[in-house]
Amino acid sequence: MKIDARHLQRYKQIARLLWKYGRSDLVTQMGIEDDATVKEPTPGEAELPAQLADDLEAMGPTFVKVGQVLSSRPDLLPDAYLESLSRLQDDVKPFPYADVERIVQEELQVRISKAFARFDPEPIAAASLGQVHAAALRDGREVVVKVQRPGVEKQVADDFEVIAGIAEFLDAHTEVGRRHRFAAMVEELRLSINRELNYEREAQNLESVGRNLERYPRIRIPQPIRDYCTRHVLTMEHVSGTKITKLSPVVRIEIDGEGLAEELFEAYLKQVLVDGLFHADPHPGNIFITDDGCIALLDLGMVGHTTPAMQASLLKILIAVSEGKGEDAAATVVNISDTVEGYDAAGFAKTVAKVVVDEHDRSLEQIDVGRTLLKLTAAAADFGIFVPSELTLLAKTLLQLDEAGKLLDPNFDPNAAIRRNVAKIMSQRVKKDATQGSILATVLEMKEFVAGLPGRLNKLMDAVTGKDLEVKVRVTDAGLFMEGLQKIANRVTSGLILASLIVGASLMMRVETSWRFWGYPGLAIICFLAAAAGGVWLLFNIYIQDRRSNEKAARSRNA
């Protein structure tokens, strides 16, 4: 593997991480396993999960973000590693206040003391790409200010240059790479993180999702303060509340957990299947219970987008999974996915059916729609099926949403929630599609059809009465088609002749003749023997021709 000298140290760090956590095969493929710094002594297997979050944090913001993504993928990592990585969701080391002050002043073009009546130096939360400070505007409004980490854009770009190079190499030279398409996964993650680094885009997401969820009175999206937002600084309304992971038993009794979980799940189904824009990172650290008992969704840097066609397919998959119809889910997944030549659709359908059935055999407390979808997407690659990124993102989102729903209501059943909301989602989709523009377009197409119909009918009737109507049939591979018909006709004719010989011999058995064979009329026995020989020959001929056809088809597939 050719390694850019500028990024040699980063390559070694990644190789060391892979080596430490048991992927020495990938390090060998990278071609730098002989470096002594890569083969450092590793701790015991029991200590590895606890160290993974620290190792990723030490490598910088890009790998912290990778850790956050992996923390919601139980299909990729064991539970011990997921628990370790969950710390990275909202417990990352902050950067100094001096950098915060400098960045805010450069972005807003004014001193902090002029822009804010109060700005708390201590962050209330620190994440991979930025950190959040409480503040107050000059008019007295309480706000929070999200400030991007200094130099993070360049570091992310450099890191992804290295990661992309490794992914492309593994795709080209390893079976695991060809099966999972690492380069495509890395590119999708890079685009997602780049979108998160643009806080102006996040401000737009807050406004758009806020408008889309206005009909849900108990779900709140903090709105941005536009005059205080730039690409690297985001100022938004302050939400006073508690993370759902830190709710006390007393608060859990006081809130309407069942109603909140139902409304939260319905709001997410609407986002994904109707609006086409959804909050793609609803881990418990981003969901607050406000002081008045509502739900606040925070951190809309990571959002997903779905087209109308994809929304319809995702809805079919969710319904099939919730009702335990694994084969229907598998068929829809195959229809929306890329496939390699000779992919195993039947094997995939059996695997999905087993996963869905196993899920429905679990107890109510263990049902997890998101986990089921992740298992489905993970299995697809083994059968030559590459699912769209929207399905994987939906699976990850539902997994986090299932966890949040169970924290609000331990008896929450996501399968039942999907079935309850299907009719409502369908009616919302119909209303959304029935816009003034779509109705006008349909009317115009109908007008063109009606206006042109008389002329088309006149032409058709003239052609019929004038005997000018012609029907053309185009047959692909006509020679092979005719050859196949001739073989069928020959076999049918041979069968009829043999049957005639047998019937004729049976009738001649009743005719007494002087010449007898084995005690029977000789001519009848000759007809019977001819029919038997002809039958053996016909069966042998059929076997030989079918065998040759199978061998020819096998050679074509291998070629």
XYZ file of C-alpha atoms in Angstrom:
559
model
C 0.000 0.000 0.000
C 1.382 3.396 -1.020
C 1.435 5.767 1.951
C 1.606 9.544 1.682
C 4.569 10.774 3.729
C 2.470 13.691 5.038
C 0.094 11.271 6.747
C 2.507 8.506 7.736
C 2.047 9.103 11.468
C -1.732 8.980 11.110
C -1.521 5.716 9.149
C 0.546 4.228 11.960
C -1.936 5.370 14.597
C -4.823 3.766 12.721
C -2.802 0.581 12.152
C -1.911 0.480 15.849
C -5.578 0.843 16.770
C -6.597 -1.960 14.394
C -3.810 -4.189 15.698
C -4.754 -3.534 19.319
C -8.395 -4.446 18.773
C -7.830 -7.694 16.909
C -7.786 -6.721 13.222
C -4.186 -7.637 12.469
C -5.399 -9.075 9.129
C -6.264 -5.576 7.922
C -2.945 -4.217 9.177
C -1.173 -6.922 7.195
C -3.063 -5.868 4.066
C -1.968 -2.255 4.685
C 1.633 -3.436 4.531
C 3.020 -1.706 7.635
C 2.811 -4.524 10.167
C 6.588 -4.727 10.337
C 6.779 -1.300 11.994
C 7.698 -1.816 15.648
C 5.451 1.039 16.797
C 2.417 -0.742 15.358
C 2.907 -3.997 17.277
C 2.803 -2.452 20.720
C 1.859 -4.736 23.618
C -1.904 -4.893 24.059
C -3.787 -5.250 27.362
C -5.976 -8.181 28.302
C -9.163 -8.820 26.389
C -11.313 -7.748 29.340
C -9.624 -4.329 29.469
C -9.986 -3.496 25.772
C -13.624 -2.288 25.731
C -13.021 0.256 28.497
C -10.014 1.690 26.643
C -11.619 2.104 23.217
C -13.326 5.425 23.982
C -10.081 6.844 25.433
C -8.062 5.672 22.422
C -10.458 7.300 19.958
C -10.596 10.511 21.971
C -6.799 10.697 21.977
C -6.792 10.534 18.163
C -8.920 13.665 17.808
C -12.402 14.906 16.831
C -12.787 12.780 13.688
C -12.306 9.539 15.564
C -14.483 10.724 18.445
C -17.238 11.194 15.872
C -16.552 7.730 14.462
C -16.862 6.402 18.008
C -20.197 8.164 18.430
C -21.487 6.560 15.235
C -20.224 3.114 16.290
C -21.867 3.510 19.721
C -25.261 3.135 18.025
C -24.326 0.093 15.908
C -24.843 -3.096 17.944
C -24.612 -5.030 14.683
C -20.915 -4.098 14.457
C -19.649 -4.182 18.060
C -20.334 -6.193 21.248
C -22.266 -4.582 24.120
C -19.130 -3.960 26.207
C -17.645 -1.758 23.479
C -20.963 0.037 22.916
C -21.142 0.911 26.611
C -17.617 2.321 26.511
C -18.295 4.394 23.391
C -21.562 5.797 24.753
C -19.442 8.153 26.893
C -18.386 9.977 23.731
C -21.955 11.100 23.052
C -21.821 13.936 25.569
C -18.686 13.575 27.710
C -15.685 14.757 25.687
C -12.856 16.897 26.996
C -13.614 20.623 26.416
C -11.216 23.108 24.818
C -10.045 26.291 26.612
C -12.291 29.325 27.048
C -9.652 31.547 25.441
C -10.282 29.735 22.149
C -14.030 30.080 22.647
C -13.745 33.827 23.163
C -11.506 34.266 20.126
C -13.758 32.221 17.815
C -16.975 33.950 18.920
C -15.474 37.409 18.475
C -14.040 36.560 15.050
C -17.321 35.072 13.848
C -19.706 37.720 15.233
C -17.309 40.599 14.593
C -17.974 41.994 18.064
C -16.674 41.451 21.579
C -18.502 38.876 23.697
C -19.266 41.553 26.306
C -21.029 43.624 23.614
C -23.040 40.763 22.127
C -24.079 39.053 25.358
C -25.134 40.291 28.769
C -23.658 37.092 30.210
C -21.465 34.333 28.777
C -20.520 31.448 31.092
C -16.856 30.409 30.675
C -17.547 26.807 31.759
C -19.204 24.711 29.028
C -22.382 22.879 29.882
C -21.570 20.153 27.318
C -18.623 19.198 25.108
C -18.849 17.022 22.002
C -16.554 15.862 19.222
C -16.914 18.885 16.964
C -17.819 21.660 19.392
C -18.990 22.622 22.844
C -21.938 24.513 24.329
C -21.949 27.490 26.715
C -24.878 29.080 28.516
C -25.355 32.816 27.912
C -27.903 35.637 27.985
C -28.662 38.200 25.291
C -28.829 41.927 25.927
C -32.640 41.763 25.938
C -32.573 39.213 28.760
C -33.334 36.053 26.763
C -31.521 32.935 27.964
C -29.625 31.203 25.165
C -26.985 28.556 24.564
C -24.020 29.141 22.251
C -22.473 26.254 20.346
C -18.869 26.944 19.347
C -16.905 24.801 16.917
C -13.565 23.380 18.005
C -10.604 25.352 16.628
C -9.003 23.838 13.515
C -11.457 20.938 13.434
C -12.400 21.366 9.743
C -8.820 20.948 8.522
C -8.194 18.053 10.871
C -11.339 16.252 9.721
C -10.362 16.773 6.066
C -6.843 15.399 6.665
C -8.112 12.429 8.661
C -10.638 11.459 6.021
C -7.976 11.641 3.335
C -6.122 8.948 5.270
C -9.195 6.877 6.118
C -10.481 7.039 2.533
C -7.121 5.829 1.214
C -7.177 2.845 3.565
C -10.815 2.064 2.703
C -10.155 2.149 -1.048
C -7.144 -0.151 -0.621
C -9.132 -2.648 1.458
C -12.013 -2.594 -1.050
C -9.610 -3.413 -3.868
C -7.500 -6.058 -2.094
C -9.617 -7.795 0.568
C -12.766 -9.889 0.488
C -14.208 -8.085 3.526
C -13.719 -4.765 1.730
C -15.440 -5.943 -1.441
C -18.319 -7.313 0.613
C -18.909 -4.183 2.709
C -17.691 -1.371 0.387
C -15.727 0.550 3.009
C -14.998 3.439 0.642
C -18.704 4.186 0.181
C -19.280 4.022 3.934
C -16.378 6.396 4.598
C -17.592 8.858 1.963
C -21.089 8.857 3.467
C -19.660 9.546 6.934
C -17.404 12.294 5.577
C -20.327 14.093 3.956
C -22.369 13.755 7.138
C -19.624 15.235 9.317
C -18.993 18.062 6.841
C -22.679 18.962 7.044
C -22.438 18.980 10.832
C -19.476 21.355 10.673
C -21.667 23.982 8.995
C -23.669 25.539 11.842
C -25.661 27.684 9.397
C -27.050 24.455 7.954
C -27.889 23.254 11.463
C -29.792 26.512 12.069
C -31.814 25.772 8.915
C -32.474 22.243 10.175
C -33.766 23.602 13.495
C -36.181 25.907 11.694
C -37.366 23.268 9.189
C -37.907 20.468 11.709
C -39.513 22.956 14.113
C -42.070 23.922 11.434
C -42.720 20.272 10.525
C -43.430 19.312 14.147
C -45.637 22.265 15.067
C -48.656 19.969 15.304
C -47.071 18.104 18.237
C -47.595 20.364 21.291
C -45.363 18.353 23.608
C -42.307 18.253 21.320
C -40.094 21.307 21.135
C -37.220 22.244 18.874
C -35.090 25.168 20.172
C -34.996 27.840 17.499
C -31.815 29.648 16.392
C -31.162 33.349 17.026
C -30.306 34.193 13.432
C -28.307 37.379 14.093
C -25.945 35.368 16.303
C -25.386 32.417 13.949
C -22.453 31.854 11.597
C -20.721 28.836 10.063
C -18.793 28.172 13.304
C -21.072 29.678 15.988
C -24.697 28.704 16.639
C -26.849 30.583 19.145
C -30.257 29.139 19.994
C -32.986 29.264 22.607
C -32.156 27.826 26.004
C -34.093 24.715 27.028
C -34.446 24.223 30.753
C -34.802 20.558 31.551
C -33.161 17.211 32.276
C -31.742 14.500 30.026
C -33.988 11.466 29.959
C -31.038 9.363 31.127
C -30.851 11.391 34.358
C -34.511 11.512 35.340
C -35.127 10.748 39.002
C -37.743 8.129 39.987
C -39.987 10.924 41.303
C -39.902 12.797 37.981
C -40.629 9.583 36.066
C -43.804 9.146 38.097
C -44.910 12.733 37.514
C -44.450 12.838 33.729
C -46.739 11.130 31.214
C -44.105 8.701 29.966
C -46.507 6.621 27.880
C -47.978 9.646 26.097
C -44.570 11.240 25.507
C -43.108 8.029 24.058
C -46.092 7.630 21.709
C -45.919 11.252 20.520
C -42.139 11.090 20.070
C -42.383 7.934 17.963
C -45.221 9.323 15.845
C -43.264 12.555 15.278
C -40.259 10.589 14.024
C -42.362 8.475 11.686
C -43.786 11.706 10.261
C -40.302 13.159 9.812
C -39.012 10.090 7.986
C -42.047 8.994 5.989
C -43.810 12.293 5.255
C -41.506 15.295 5.657
C -38.378 13.660 4.190
C -36.174 15.460 6.751
C -35.515 13.824 10.112
C -33.326 14.234 13.176
C -30.850 11.380 12.690
C -29.138 11.440 16.076
C -31.836 10.995 18.771
C -29.584 9.303 21.325
C -30.726 9.847 24.949
C -28.132 12.596 25.441
C -29.958 14.719 22.835
C -33.448 14.307 24.328
C -34.498 16.462 27.294
C -37.601 16.516 29.457
C -38.425 20.177 29.984
C -39.528 21.625 33.304
C -43.172 21.620 32.109
C -43.080 17.943 31.095
C -42.469 18.227 27.347
C -39.760 16.720 25.114
C -36.991 18.862 23.622
C -34.877 17.532 20.733
C -31.351 18.951 20.603
C -28.395 18.832 18.206
C -29.822 18.742 14.686
C -26.428 18.791 12.997
C -26.962 15.237 11.757
C -30.162 14.901 9.755
C -31.374 12.392 7.198
C -33.165 13.019 3.909
C -35.610 10.701 2.152
C -37.198 11.075 -1.286
C -40.926 10.322 -1.791
C -40.090 7.023 -3.536
C -37.741 6.004 -0.717
C -40.345 7.016 1.888
C -42.856 4.594 0.348
C -40.299 1.751 0.366
C -39.231 2.458 3.962
C -42.869 2.434 5.027
C -43.355 -0.998 3.409
C -40.278 -2.329 5.228
C -41.403 -0.968 8.599
C -44.889 -2.451 8.191
C -43.476 -5.830 7.143
C -41.051 -5.944 10.082
C -43.659 -4.815 12.610
C -46.075 -7.517 11.399
C -43.428 -10.248 11.272
C -43.449 -10.601 7.457
C -39.757 -11.178 6.834
C -40.047 -12.259 3.191
C -41.982 -9.102 2.293
C -39.346 -6.976 4.017
C -36.545 -8.783 2.169
C -38.245 -8.324 -1.212
C -38.622 -4.567 -0.658
C -35.007 -4.247 0.481
C -33.782 -6.001 -2.665
C -35.897 -3.693 -4.856
C -34.287 -0.511 -3.455
C -30.716 -1.857 -3.192
C -27.737 -2.306 -5.485
C -26.932 -5.952 -6.196
C -23.983 -7.840 -7.616
C -24.385 -10.347 -10.433
C -25.608 -13.656 -9.069
C -26.730 -12.274 -5.695
C -28.563 -14.756 -3.455
C -32.078 -13.311 -3.050
C -33.501 -16.591 -1.716
C -30.815 -16.930 0.952
C -31.298 -13.314 1.998
C -35.073 -13.788 2.275
C -34.587 -16.843 4.543
C -32.122 -14.955 6.762
C -34.401 -11.926 7.079
C -37.399 -14.138 7.834
C -35.454 -15.812 10.646
C -34.294 -12.459 12.087
C -37.835 -11.049 12.060
C -39.356 -14.200 13.579
C -36.701 -14.290 16.318
C -37.457 -10.637 17.106
C -41.180 -11.295 17.430
C -40.507 -14.242 19.751
C -38.833 -11.912 22.275
C -40.612 -10.361 25.222
C -42.188 -6.895 25.020
C -39.288 -5.325 26.931
C -36.766 -6.733 24.440
C -38.503 -5.821 21.150
C -36.304 -3.468 19.175
C -37.268 -2.430 15.632
C -34.029 -0.534 15.070
C -31.879 -3.503 16.032
C -33.884 -5.746 13.702
C -33.357 -3.377 10.771
C -29.628 -3.151 11.527
C -29.349 -6.952 11.508
C -31.195 -6.955 8.195
C -28.850 -4.391 6.615
C -25.769 -6.148 7.999
C -26.881 -9.501 6.554
C -27.530 -8.024 3.122
C -23.827 -7.575 2.267
C -23.178 -11.293 2.788
C -25.616 -12.079 -0.043
C -24.321 -9.506 -2.541
C -26.940 -6.847 -1.676
C -25.905 -3.271 -0.823
C -28.701 -1.405 0.928
C -29.132 2.379 0.490
C -27.665 4.613 3.182
C -31.156 5.928 4.022
C -32.168 2.489 5.324
C -29.064 2.161 7.505
C -29.567 5.672 8.877
C -33.223 4.916 9.592
C -32.236 1.717 11.400
C -29.710 3.597 13.549
C -32.245 6.339 14.280
C -34.953 3.854 15.277
C -32.491 1.989 17.490
C -31.741 5.177 19.423
C -35.438 6.059 19.426
C -36.376 2.630 20.811
C -33.955 3.214 23.684
C -35.400 6.655 24.379
C -38.955 5.284 24.242
C -38.149 2.568 26.778
C -36.608 5.171 29.126
C -39.850 7.154 28.987
C -42.113 4.101 29.186
C -40.639 0.654 30.013
C -43.708 -0.998 28.423
C -43.395 0.906 25.156
C -43.885 -1.418 22.141
C -42.392 0.114 18.951
C -44.004 -2.546 16.709
C -47.448 -1.675 18.015
C -46.647 2.044 17.679
C -45.815 1.563 13.995
C -49.048 -0.334 13.346
C -51.105 2.269 15.223
C -49.654 5.134 13.210
C -49.642 3.581 9.713
C -53.095 4.874 8.752
C -52.297 8.365 10.012
C -48.959 8.427 8.177
C -50.617 7.271 4.945
C -53.264 10.016 5.134
C -50.552 12.613 5.779
C -48.609 11.363 2.751
C -51.731 11.630 0.576
C -52.380 15.182 1.789
C -48.775 16.144 1.160
C -48.888 14.735 -2.377
C -52.187 16.509 -3.092
C -50.590 19.927 -3.434
C -51.878 22.626 -5.751
C -48.928 22.073 -8.092
C -49.431 18.308 -8.348
C -53.181 18.710 -8.934
C -52.572 21.297 -11.666
C -49.996 19.032 -13.325
C -52.490 16.149 -13.313
C -55.226 18.382 -14.760
C -52.909 19.572 -17.552
C -51.959 15.991 -18.440
C -55.650 15.015 -18.473
C -56.460 18.026 -20.699
C -53.734 17.026 -23.190
C -54.989 13.431 -23.187
C -58.652 14.398 -23.762
C -57.751 16.980 -26.442
C -55.679 14.465 -28.421
C -58.022 11.488 -27.961
C -60.405 12.129 -30.945
C -57.527 12.446 -33.403
C -55.875 9.262 -32.135
C -59.188 7.325 -32.352
C -59.754 8.561 -35.942
C -56.298 7.344 -36.991
C -56.900 3.967 -35.339
C -60.313 3.482 -36.972
C -58.991 4.535 -40.405
C -56.180 1.996 -40.085
C -58.635 -0.768 -39.170
C -61.158 -0.025 -41.942
C -58.432 0.499 -44.555
C -56.776 -2.815 -43.611
C -53.583 -0.916 -42.850
C -53.312 -2.080 -39.229
C -50.154 -4.082 -38.670
C -49.019 -5.907 -35.563
C -45.260 -6.255 -35.189
C -43.756 -8.769 -32.786
C -40.059 -8.521 -31.939
C -38.602 -11.720 -30.543
C -35.241 -11.589 -28.800
C -32.926 -14.476 -29.794
C -35.462 -15.816 -32.334
C -33.071 -18.561 -33.494
C -32.690 -20.024 -30.021
C -36.434 -19.702 -29.504
C -37.238 -21.672 -32.687
C -34.632 -24.292 -31.851
C -36.274 -24.810 -28.473
C -39.713 -25.163 -30.069
C -38.364 -27.759 -32.515
C -36.903 -29.824 -29.668
C -40.218 -29.749 -27.842
C -42.109 -30.754 -31.034
C -39.680 -33.648 -31.726
C -40.072 -35.003 -28.203
C -43.865 -34.746 -28.320
C -43.940 -36.491 -31.747
C -41.664 -39.286 -30.499
C -43.875 -39.771 -27.485
C -46.992 -40.021 -29.650
C -45.368 -42.612 -31.939
C -44.256 -44.736 -28.983
C -47.714 -44.498 -27.449
C -49.230 -45.611 -30.789
C -46.934 -48.651 -30.915
C -47.983 -49.681 -27.425
C -51.707 -49.237 -28.179
C -51.357 -51.105 -31.525
C -49.460 -53.969 -29.871
C -52.160 -54.253 -27.224
C -54.871 -54.551 -29.891
C -52.873 -57.153 -31.894
C -52.535 -59.333 -28.784
C -56.104 -60.488 -29.487
C -55.276 -61.559 -33.071
C -54.351 -65.271 -33.242
C -51.293 -65.973 -35.488
C -49.336 -69.121 -36.281
C -46.058 -67.409 -35.319
C -45.822 -66.830 -31.585
C -43.019 -65.476 -29.408
C -42.824 -66.241 -25.682
C -46.337 -67.572 -26.052
C -47.719 -64.310 -27.443
C -48.479 -63.195 -31.001
C -45.097 -62.420 -32.585
C -46.058 -59.145 -34.331
C -47.506 -57.726 -31.115
C -44.302 -58.580 -29.184
C -42.164 -56.891 -31.877
C -44.242 -53.696 -31.510
C -43.840 -53.842 -27.709
C -40.046 -54.278 -27.977
C -39.802 -51.401 -30.492
C -41.796 -49.160 -28.132
C -39.562 -50.116 -25.185
C -36.354 -49.427 -27.152
C -37.765 -46.136 -28.409
C -38.703 -45.106 -24.857
C -35.205 -45.851 -23.535
C -33.654 -43.914 -26.431
C -35.972 -40.923 -25.848
C -35.182 -40.792 -22.099
C -31.438 -41.068 -22.774
C -31.620 -38.310 -25.405
C -33.524 -36.002 -23.017
C -30.949 -36.605 -20.244
C -27.961 -35.884 -22.516
C -29.445 -32.669 -23.961
C -30.481 -31.333 -20.536
C -27.014 -32.034 -19.147
C -25.353 -30.165 -22.021
C -27.715 -27.199 -21.506
C -26.873 -27.044 -17.781
C -23.115 -27.166 -18.482
C -23.450 -24.385 -21.073
C -25.409 -22.212 -18.632
C -22.801 -22.807 -15.905
C -19.972 -21.758 -18.254
C -21.899 -18.595 -19.146
C -22.324 -17.653 -15.476
C -18.632 -18.228 -14.729
C -17.607 -16.130 -17.721
